[in-house]
Every structure is written in structure tokens, then in C-alpha cells.
Amino acid sequence: MSENESGDGGAPRQFTPRPCPICAKMSVERYRPFCSKRCADVDLQRWFTGSYAVPVVEEDRSPDDDDERF
Ligand SMILES: [Zn+2]
């Protein structure tokens, strides 16, 4: 085994605190890149509300059936 760990693509074993993207506090290793579970949840909610703004109402009827009435 080689102990050459000077690569950039490797997984860093050390945790470097970074500002939380939600509240700008220092993040913790457990909830990184957030400072707490609360901020992680906030980010998750943003994803859901942002990506899935469409209500969960699906149309069962197919547009092909409507064509026959014409
Ligand atoms: Zn935070």
C-alpha cells in the first residue's frame, strides 16, 4: 500500500467547518454542510417546495378518448 494521499479527488478524512448555507453558522460534521438538523430540514423543504410545486393531482382520463368525440 502506498501512503501517498496528496490527491485532490480522494475523500478527506478531516472535517473542515464551513459556513452553513442556511444561517451562515459554522457547520458540524454530523449535519454537514449544515450546522444542525434544523437547517438541513430547511434546505430539504426548499428542495421540495421548489422542485415539486405542482399539486399531486393526476388526470385519469387519456386525451386519446376525447379525440373520438370530435
Ligand atoms: Zn445553520
Short mmCIF file of C-alpha atoms and ligand atoms in Angstrom, two decimals:
data_model
loop_
_atom_site.label_atom_id
_atom_site.label_comp_id
_atom_site.label_asym_id
_atom_site.label_seq_id
_atom_site.Cartn_x
_atom_site.Cartn_y
_atom_site.Cartn_z
CA MET A 1 0.00 0.00 0.00
CA SER A 2 1.21 3.45 -0.78
CA GLU A 3 0.74 6.24 1.69
CA ASN A 4 0.60 8.89 -0.93
CA GLU A 5 -2.51 10.85 -0.02
CA SER A 6 -1.77 14.02 -1.88
CA GLY A 7 -4.62 13.62 -4.32
CA ASP A 8 -7.43 16.09 -4.77
CA GLY A 9 -10.10 13.57 -5.66
CA GLY A 10 -9.72 11.49 -2.52
CA ALA A 11 -12.18 11.57 0.34
CA PRO A 12 -10.89 13.88 3.05
CA ARG A 13 -10.86 12.29 6.46
CA GLN A 14 -10.67 15.58 8.25
CA PHE A 15 -13.78 17.65 8.65
CA THR A 16 -13.38 21.30 7.86
CA PRO A 17 -16.13 23.51 9.28
CA ARG A 18 -17.78 25.69 6.71
CA PRO A 19 -20.46 28.35 6.99
CA CYS A 20 -23.93 26.86 6.98
CA PRO A 21 -25.71 27.73 3.70
CA ILE A 22 -28.88 28.40 5.67
CA CYS A 23 -27.87 30.51 8.64
CA ALA A 24 -24.14 31.05 7.98
CA LYS A 25 -23.12 29.44 11.24
CA MET A 26 -20.22 27.04 11.36
CA SER A 27 -21.30 23.61 10.24
CA VAL A 28 -20.80 20.45 12.24
CA GLU A 29 -19.57 17.14 10.93
CA ARG A 30 -22.75 15.34 11.77
CA TYR A 31 -25.02 17.61 9.78
CA ARG A 32 -22.60 18.94 7.23
CA PRO A 33 -22.71 21.06 5.28
CA PHE A 34 -25.27 22.42 7.71
CA CYS A 35 -24.88 23.48 11.32
CA SER A 36 -27.79 21.47 12.63
CA LYS A 37 -30.56 19.12 11.65
CA ARG A 38 -32.91 22.03 11.61
CA CYS A 39 -31.00 23.76 8.86
CA ALA A 40 -30.74 20.51 6.96
CA ASP A 41 -34.52 20.20 7.10
CA VAL A 42 -34.92 23.75 5.91
CA ASP A 43 -32.79 23.02 2.90
CA LEU A 44 -34.76 19.86 2.24
CA GLN A 45 -38.01 21.79 2.38
CA ARG A 46 -36.62 24.28 -0.10
CA TRP A 47 -35.88 21.46 -2.49
CA PHE A 48 -39.34 20.00 -2.18
CA THR A 49 -41.20 23.28 -2.46
CA GLY A 50 -39.00 24.44 -5.27
CA SER A 51 -38.97 21.36 -7.44
CA TYR A 52 -42.37 19.95 -6.67
CA ALA A 53 -44.60 22.98 -6.70
CA VAL A 54 -47.09 21.04 -8.79
CA PRO A 55 -50.05 19.62 -6.85
CA VAL A 56 -50.38 15.86 -6.78
CA VAL A 57 -53.48 15.71 -8.93
CA GLU A 58 -53.23 13.37 -11.85
CA GLU A 59 -55.71 13.08 -14.67
CA ASP A 60 -57.01 9.59 -15.13
CA ARG A 61 -58.61 10.23 -18.47
CA SER A 62 -56.47 9.93 -21.52
CA PRO A 63 -56.53 12.62 -24.21
CA ASP A 64 -56.99 9.98 -26.89
CA ASP A 65 -60.53 9.21 -25.70
CA ASP A 66 -61.53 12.80 -26.01
CA ASP A 67 -60.48 12.76 -29.63
CA GLU A 68 -63.21 10.26 -30.57
CA ARG A 69 -65.94 12.68 -29.51
CA PHE A 70 -64.84 15.12 -32.11
ZN ZN B 1 -27.46 26.59 10.01
#
